[in-house]
C-alpha cells in the first residue's frame, strides 16, 4: 500500500488551543476513491468482516458489512490477520479498564472513520465517546451505519471531532471532554503522514489526559525507520525507540507482542496468524498532570495565597 506523506500543521497557542491538522500536500485528492488513507480504512474494515464471518471469530463486528462496497470481500480465508488481534486486544483493554477504574467515563478514539466501536462495544452507562477521525470518511460511514440500525448504547453519547480541524483540543473540550476527569485513549487507524504527526498526537494526549490515564493502540512500524534505520527488524531497538519517544511526552510505555496476545486469547490463535505485523502494539500510562489539572491547582494556590494576604492585612 502506498503511503502518502505530507505536512502536519501544529501550532501551540494556549492551554486549550493546540492546533493540529493531519493533511497531505496540496496535490492530495479528496475523492475517496483516490485516497490511500480511505483505501487503507476499507482494507481494515474488510479484515474485520472476514474475521466476523470465520467459524470461530475472535471479534464480531455486526455493522462493518454496511461500510464495504459490494463484492469488496471475495477472499474469505480463515487466516487471522495481526490487525484483528490488535483490534480484539484494544476492545478488551478499553472495556476492562473502564469497568475497573472509578469515574472513568471518557473514551477518545483516534480512528480512520470506519471504526464501529462506538456502536458495537458495550460501554458502561454515561460513557462519553469522542471519535477523532477524517470528516469525509466519517460522514459517509455515519449515514450507512444509521441506515443499518446502529445505535450508541443506551445512556451513552458519541461525539465526532474532525481530524482535519486546526483546534482539536478546543473542539474536544467544547463537546464535553474534561482534563480533570479520567479518560482512556485508543489509537488505531487515524492517518499519520510522518513521525512528526504522531508526535503531535502524543502532545495532544499529554496535554488533555489526567495523570494515570492510559493511551493504547497500534502504530505503523515505518514511523521508527528514520530513527532506527537498519535496526528496524531488531525488537530491542524498536522497544528503546518506543520508550524514548513516549517518555519524552510523559508516558511510560509497554510494547505488546502479537504472539503474546494470540496465546492469551486462544491456544490455536497463534497458528492462524497470517503474517508478521507491520504495526507496533502498545499500552502507555500517562505520568504527567493534564493542563486542566495544572490550571485547577494554580487557581487554588492563588486563592489560598490571596486569603493568606487578606488575613495578614487584617492582623496589621
Coordinates of C-alpha atoms in Angstrom, one line a residue:
X1 CA 0.0 0.0 0.0
X2 CA 1.4 3.4 -0.9
X3 CA 1.9 5.7 2.0
X4 CA 1.0 9.3 1.2
X5 CA 3.3 11.7 3.1
X6 CA 2.7 15.3 3.7
X7 CA 2.9 18.1 6.3
X8 CA 1.4 18.4 9.7
X9 CA 0.3 21.8 11.0
X10 CA 0.5 22.1 14.8
X11 CA 0.6 25.4 16.5
X12 CA 0.7 25.8 20.3
X13 CA -1.4 28.8 21.3
X14 CA -2.8 28.3 24.8
X15 CA -3.8 25.6 27.3
X16 CA -6.8 24.6 25.2
X17 CA -5.9 25.8 21.8
X18 CA -3.3 23.4 20.4
X19 CA -3.8 23.2 16.7
X20 CA -3.2 20.1 14.6
X21 CA -4.3 19.1 11.2
X22 CA -3.3 15.9 9.5
X23 CA -3.2 16.9 5.9
X24 CA -1.3 15.8 2.8
X25 CA 0.3 18.1 0.2
X26 CA -1.8 20.4 -1.9
X27 CA -1.9 17.8 -4.7
X28 CA -3.8 15.4 -2.4
X29 CA -7.2 14.5 -4.0
X30 CA -10.0 14.3 -1.6
X31 CA -12.1 11.9 -3.6
X32 CA -12.3 8.8 -1.5
X33 CA -11.6 6.5 -4.5
X34 CA -8.2 8.1 -4.9
X35 CA -7.5 8.5 -1.2
X36 CA -4.9 5.9 0.0
X37 CA -6.0 6.6 3.6
X38 CA -9.6 5.7 2.7
X39 CA -8.5 2.6 0.9
X40 CA -6.5 1.6 4.0
X41 CA -9.6 2.1 6.1
X42 CA -11.6 -0.2 3.7
X43 CA -8.9 -2.8 4.0
X44 CA -9.1 -2.8 7.8
X45 CA -12.9 -3.0 7.6
X46 CA -12.6 -5.9 5.2
X47 CA -10.4 -7.7 7.7
X48 CA -13.0 -7.2 10.5
X49 CA -15.7 -8.5 8.1
X50 CA -13.7 -11.7 7.3
X51 CA -12.9 -12.4 11.0
X52 CA -16.5 -11.8 12.0
X53 CA -17.6 -14.5 9.5
X54 CA -14.9 -17.0 10.4
X55 CA -16.1 -20.3 12.1
X56 CA -14.7 -19.3 15.5
X57 CA -14.2 -15.5 15.4
X58 CA -12.0 -13.5 17.8
X59 CA -14.3 -10.5 17.3
X60 CA -17.7 -9.8 15.8
X61 CA -18.4 -6.5 14.1
X62 CA -22.1 -6.7 13.2
X63 CA -22.1 -3.3 11.4
X64 CA -18.9 -3.5 9.3
X65 CA -20.7 -5.1 6.3
X66 CA -22.7 -1.9 5.5
X67 CA -19.4 0.1 5.2
X68 CA -17.9 -2.1 2.5
X69 CA -18.5 -1.7 -1.3
X70 CA -20.5 -4.5 -2.9
X71 CA -18.4 -7.6 -3.7
X72 CA -15.4 -6.0 -1.9
X73 CA -14.7 -9.1 0.1
X74 CA -14.1 -12.0 -2.2
X75 CA -11.4 -14.0 -0.4
X76 CA -13.0 -15.4 2.9
X77 CA -9.9 -17.3 4.0
X78 CA -9.7 -18.3 7.7
X79 CA -6.2 -16.9 8.4
X80 CA -6.0 -14.5 11.3
X81 CA -4.6 -11.1 10.5
X82 CA -2.5 -9.3 13.2
X83 CA -4.8 -6.3 12.8
X84 CA -7.7 -8.4 14.1
X85 CA -5.6 -9.5 17.1
X86 CA -4.8 -5.8 17.8
X87 CA -8.5 -4.9 17.5
X88 CA -9.6 -7.6 19.9
X89 CA -6.8 -6.6 22.4
X90 CA -7.8 -2.9 22.2
X91 CA -11.5 -3.8 22.6
X92 CA -10.8 -5.9 25.7
X93 CA -8.4 -3.3 27.3
X94 CA -10.9 -0.5 26.8
X95 CA -13.8 -2.3 28.5
X96 CA -11.7 -3.9 31.2
X97 CA -10.1 -0.6 32.2
X98 CA -13.5 1.2 32.2
X99 CA -15.0 -1.4 34.4
X100 CA -12.1 -1.4 36.9
X101 CA -11.5 2.4 37.1
X102 CA -13.7 4.6 39.3
X103 CA -15.1 7.6 37.5
X104 CA -13.8 6.6 34.0
X105 CA -16.5 7.8 31.6
X106 CA -14.5 9.4 28.8
X107 CA -13.2 7.4 25.8
X108 CA -11.2 9.1 23.0
X109 CA -10.8 7.0 19.8
X110 CA -8.4 8.1 17.1
X111 CA -9.6 6.2 14.1
X112 CA -9.9 6.0 10.3
X113 CA -13.6 7.0 10.2
X114 CA -14.8 3.4 9.7
X115 CA -14.4 2.3 13.3
X116 CA -17.6 0.9 14.7
X117 CA -16.5 0.7 18.4
X118 CA -19.0 3.5 19.5
X119 CA -21.8 1.1 18.4
X120 CA -20.6 -2.4 18.8
X121 CA -18.9 -2.2 22.3
X122 CA -21.0 -2.5 25.4
X123 CA -19.9 0.8 27.0
X124 CA -20.9 1.4 30.7
X125 CA -23.8 3.8 31.2
X126 CA -22.9 7.5 30.9
X127 CA -19.8 6.9 28.8
X128 CA -18.8 9.8 26.5
X129 CA -17.2 8.5 23.3
X130 CA -15.1 11.0 21.3
X131 CA -14.2 9.9 17.8
X132 CA -11.3 11.8 16.2
X133 CA -11.2 10.9 12.5
X134 CA -11.3 12.2 8.9
X135 CA -14.6 14.2 8.3
X136 CA -15.4 12.9 4.8
X137 CA -15.0 9.3 5.8
X138 CA -17.0 9.7 9.0
X139 CA -19.9 11.4 7.3
X140 CA -20.3 8.7 4.7
X141 CA -20.0 6.0 7.2
X142 CA -22.4 7.6 9.7
X143 CA -25.3 7.5 7.2
X144 CA -24.6 3.9 6.3
X145 CA -24.5 2.9 10.0
X146 CA -27.7 4.8 10.8
X147 CA -29.4 3.0 7.8
X148 CA -28.2 -0.3 9.2
X149 CA -29.7 0.5 12.6
X150 CA -26.5 1.0 14.5
X151 CA -27.1 2.9 17.8
X152 CA -24.9 4.1 20.7
X153 CA -25.6 2.0 23.8
X154 CA -28.4 3.5 25.9
X155 CA -27.3 6.2 28.3
X156 CA -24.1 6.9 26.4
X157 CA -23.2 9.7 24.0
X158 CA -20.9 9.9 21.0
X159 CA -19.2 13.0 19.5
X160 CA -17.3 13.4 16.3
X161 CA -14.1 15.6 16.1
X162 CA -12.8 16.1 12.6
X163 CA -9.1 15.2 12.5
X164 CA -8.6 18.0 9.9
X165 CA -9.5 20.6 12.4
X166 CA -6.9 23.2 13.4
X167 CA -8.0 23.1 17.0
X168 CA -8.8 19.6 18.1
X169 CA -8.1 20.2 21.8
X170 CA -10.6 23.1 22.0
X171 CA -13.2 21.2 20.0
X172 CA -12.9 18.2 22.3
X173 CA -13.4 20.4 25.4
X174 CA -16.3 22.2 23.8
X175 CA -18.0 18.9 23.3
X176 CA -17.7 18.0 26.9
X177 CA -14.3 16.5 27.4
X178 CA -12.6 17.4 30.7
X179 CA -9.0 17.1 31.6
X180 CA -9.9 17.0 35.3
X181 CA -11.7 13.6 34.9
X182 CA -10.3 10.2 34.0
X183 CA -10.1 9.2 30.3
X184 CA -8.7 6.4 28.1
X185 CA -7.4 6.9 24.6
X186 CA -7.1 4.4 21.8
X187 CA -5.2 4.9 18.5
X188 CA -6.0 2.7 15.6
X189 CA -6.3 3.8 12.0
X190 CA -6.0 7.6 12.3
X191 CA -3.9 8.6 9.3
X192 CA -0.4 9.8 10.2
X193 CA 1.9 11.0 7.4
X194 CA 5.2 11.1 9.3
X195 CA 6.7 10.8 12.7
X196 CA 6.1 14.4 13.5
X197 CA 2.3 14.0 13.1
X198 CA 2.4 11.2 15.6
X199 CA 4.4 13.3 18.0
X200 CA 1.7 16.0 17.6
X201 CA -0.9 13.4 18.7
X202 CA 1.2 12.4 21.7
X203 CA 1.4 16.0 22.7
X204 CA -2.3 16.5 22.4
X205 CA -3.0 13.4 24.6
X206 CA -0.4 14.5 27.1
X207 CA -2.0 17.9 27.4
X208 CA -5.5 16.6 27.9
X209 CA -5.2 13.3 29.8
X210 CA -5.0 13.2 33.5
X211 CA -2.1 11.6 35.3
X212 CA -2.6 7.8 35.3
X213 CA -4.7 7.7 32.2
X214 CA -4.0 5.0 29.5
X215 CA -3.1 5.6 25.9
X216 CA -3.1 2.3 23.8
X217 CA -3.2 1.2 20.2
X218 CA -1.1 0.3 17.3
X219 CA 1.1 2.5 15.2
X220 CA 2.9 1.8 11.8
X221 CA 6.4 0.3 12.3
X222 CA 7.7 2.6 9.4
X223 CA 7.4 5.5 11.9
X224 CA 10.5 4.1 13.6
X225 CA 12.6 3.7 10.4
X226 CA 14.1 7.2 10.3
X227 CA 15.5 6.8 13.8
X228 CA 16.2 3.1 14.0
X229 CA 17.3 2.7 10.4
X230 CA 18.9 -0.7 9.6
X231 CA 17.9 -1.9 13.0
X232 CA 14.1 -1.7 12.3
X233 CA 14.0 -5.5 12.5
X234 CA 15.7 -5.6 15.9
X235 CA 13.0 -5.9 18.6
X236 CA 15.2 -4.4 21.3
X237 CA 16.0 -1.4 19.1
X238 CA 12.3 -0.8 18.4
X239 CA 11.5 -1.1 22.2
X240 CA 14.1 1.5 23.0
X241 CA 12.9 3.9 20.3
X242 CA 9.3 3.5 21.6
X243 CA 10.4 4.1 25.2
X244 CA 12.3 7.2 24.3
X245 CA 9.6 8.6 22.1
X246 CA 6.7 8.1 24.6
X247 CA 8.8 9.2 27.7
X248 CA 9.6 12.5 26.0
X249 CA 5.8 13.2 26.3
X250 CA 5.4 11.9 29.8
X251 CA 4.3 8.3 29.0
X252 CA 5.6 5.0 30.4
X253 CA 5.0 2.6 27.5
X254 CA 5.0 -1.2 27.1
X255 CA 5.3 -2.8 23.7
X256 CA 2.8 -5.7 23.4
X257 CA 3.8 -8.7 21.2
X258 CA 1.2 -10.0 18.9
X259 CA 2.1 -13.6 19.6
X260 CA 1.5 -12.9 23.3
X261 CA -1.9 -11.6 22.5
X262 CA -2.7 -14.6 20.4
X263 CA -1.6 -17.1 23.1
X264 CA -3.6 -15.2 25.8
X265 CA -6.8 -15.3 23.7
X266 CA -6.7 -18.9 22.5
X267 CA -4.1 -21.6 22.1
X268 CA -4.9 -22.0 18.4
X269 CA -4.9 -18.3 17.6
X270 CA -1.1 -18.2 17.0
X271 CA -1.4 -20.9 14.4
X272 CA -4.0 -18.9 12.4
X273 CA -1.9 -15.7 12.3
X274 CA -1.4 -15.0 8.6
X275 CA 1.7 -12.8 8.6
X276 CA 4.2 -10.7 10.5
X277 CA 2.6 -7.4 11.7
X278 CA 3.7 -4.1 10.2
X279 CA 2.5 -2.3 13.3
X280 CA 3.6 -1.8 16.9
X281 CA 1.0 -2.6 19.6
X282 CA 1.4 -0.6 22.8
X283 CA -0.1 0.4 26.1
X284 CA 1.2 3.6 27.8
X285 CA 0.4 5.2 31.1
X286 CA 0.5 9.0 31.4
X287 CA 2.8 10.2 34.2
X288 CA 2.2 13.9 33.9
X289 CA -0.7 16.1 35.1
X290 CA -3.1 17.4 32.4
X291 CA -3.2 21.1 31.6
X292 CA -6.6 21.3 33.2
X293 CA -5.3 19.7 36.4
X294 CA -2.4 22.2 36.5
X295 CA -4.7 25.1 35.9
X296 CA -7.0 24.0 38.7
X297 CA -4.2 23.7 41.1
X298 CA -2.8 27.1 40.0
X299 CA -6.1 28.7 40.7
X300 CA -6.5 27.0 44.1
X301 CA -3.0 28.0 45.1
X302 CA -3.6 31.6 44.0
X303 CA -6.9 31.6 46.1
X304 CA -5.1 30.3 49.2
X305 CA -2.3 32.8 48.7
X306 CA -4.8 35.7 48.4
X307 CA -6.7 34.6 51.5
X308 CA -3.4 34.5 53.4
X309 CA -2.6 38.0 52.3
X310 CA -6.0 39.3 53.5
X311 CA -5.6 37.6 56.9
X312 CA -2.2 39.1 57.3
X313 CA -3.6 42.6 56.4
X314 CA -6.4 42.3 59.0
X315 CA -3.9 41.4 61.8
X316 CA -1.9 44.6 61.0

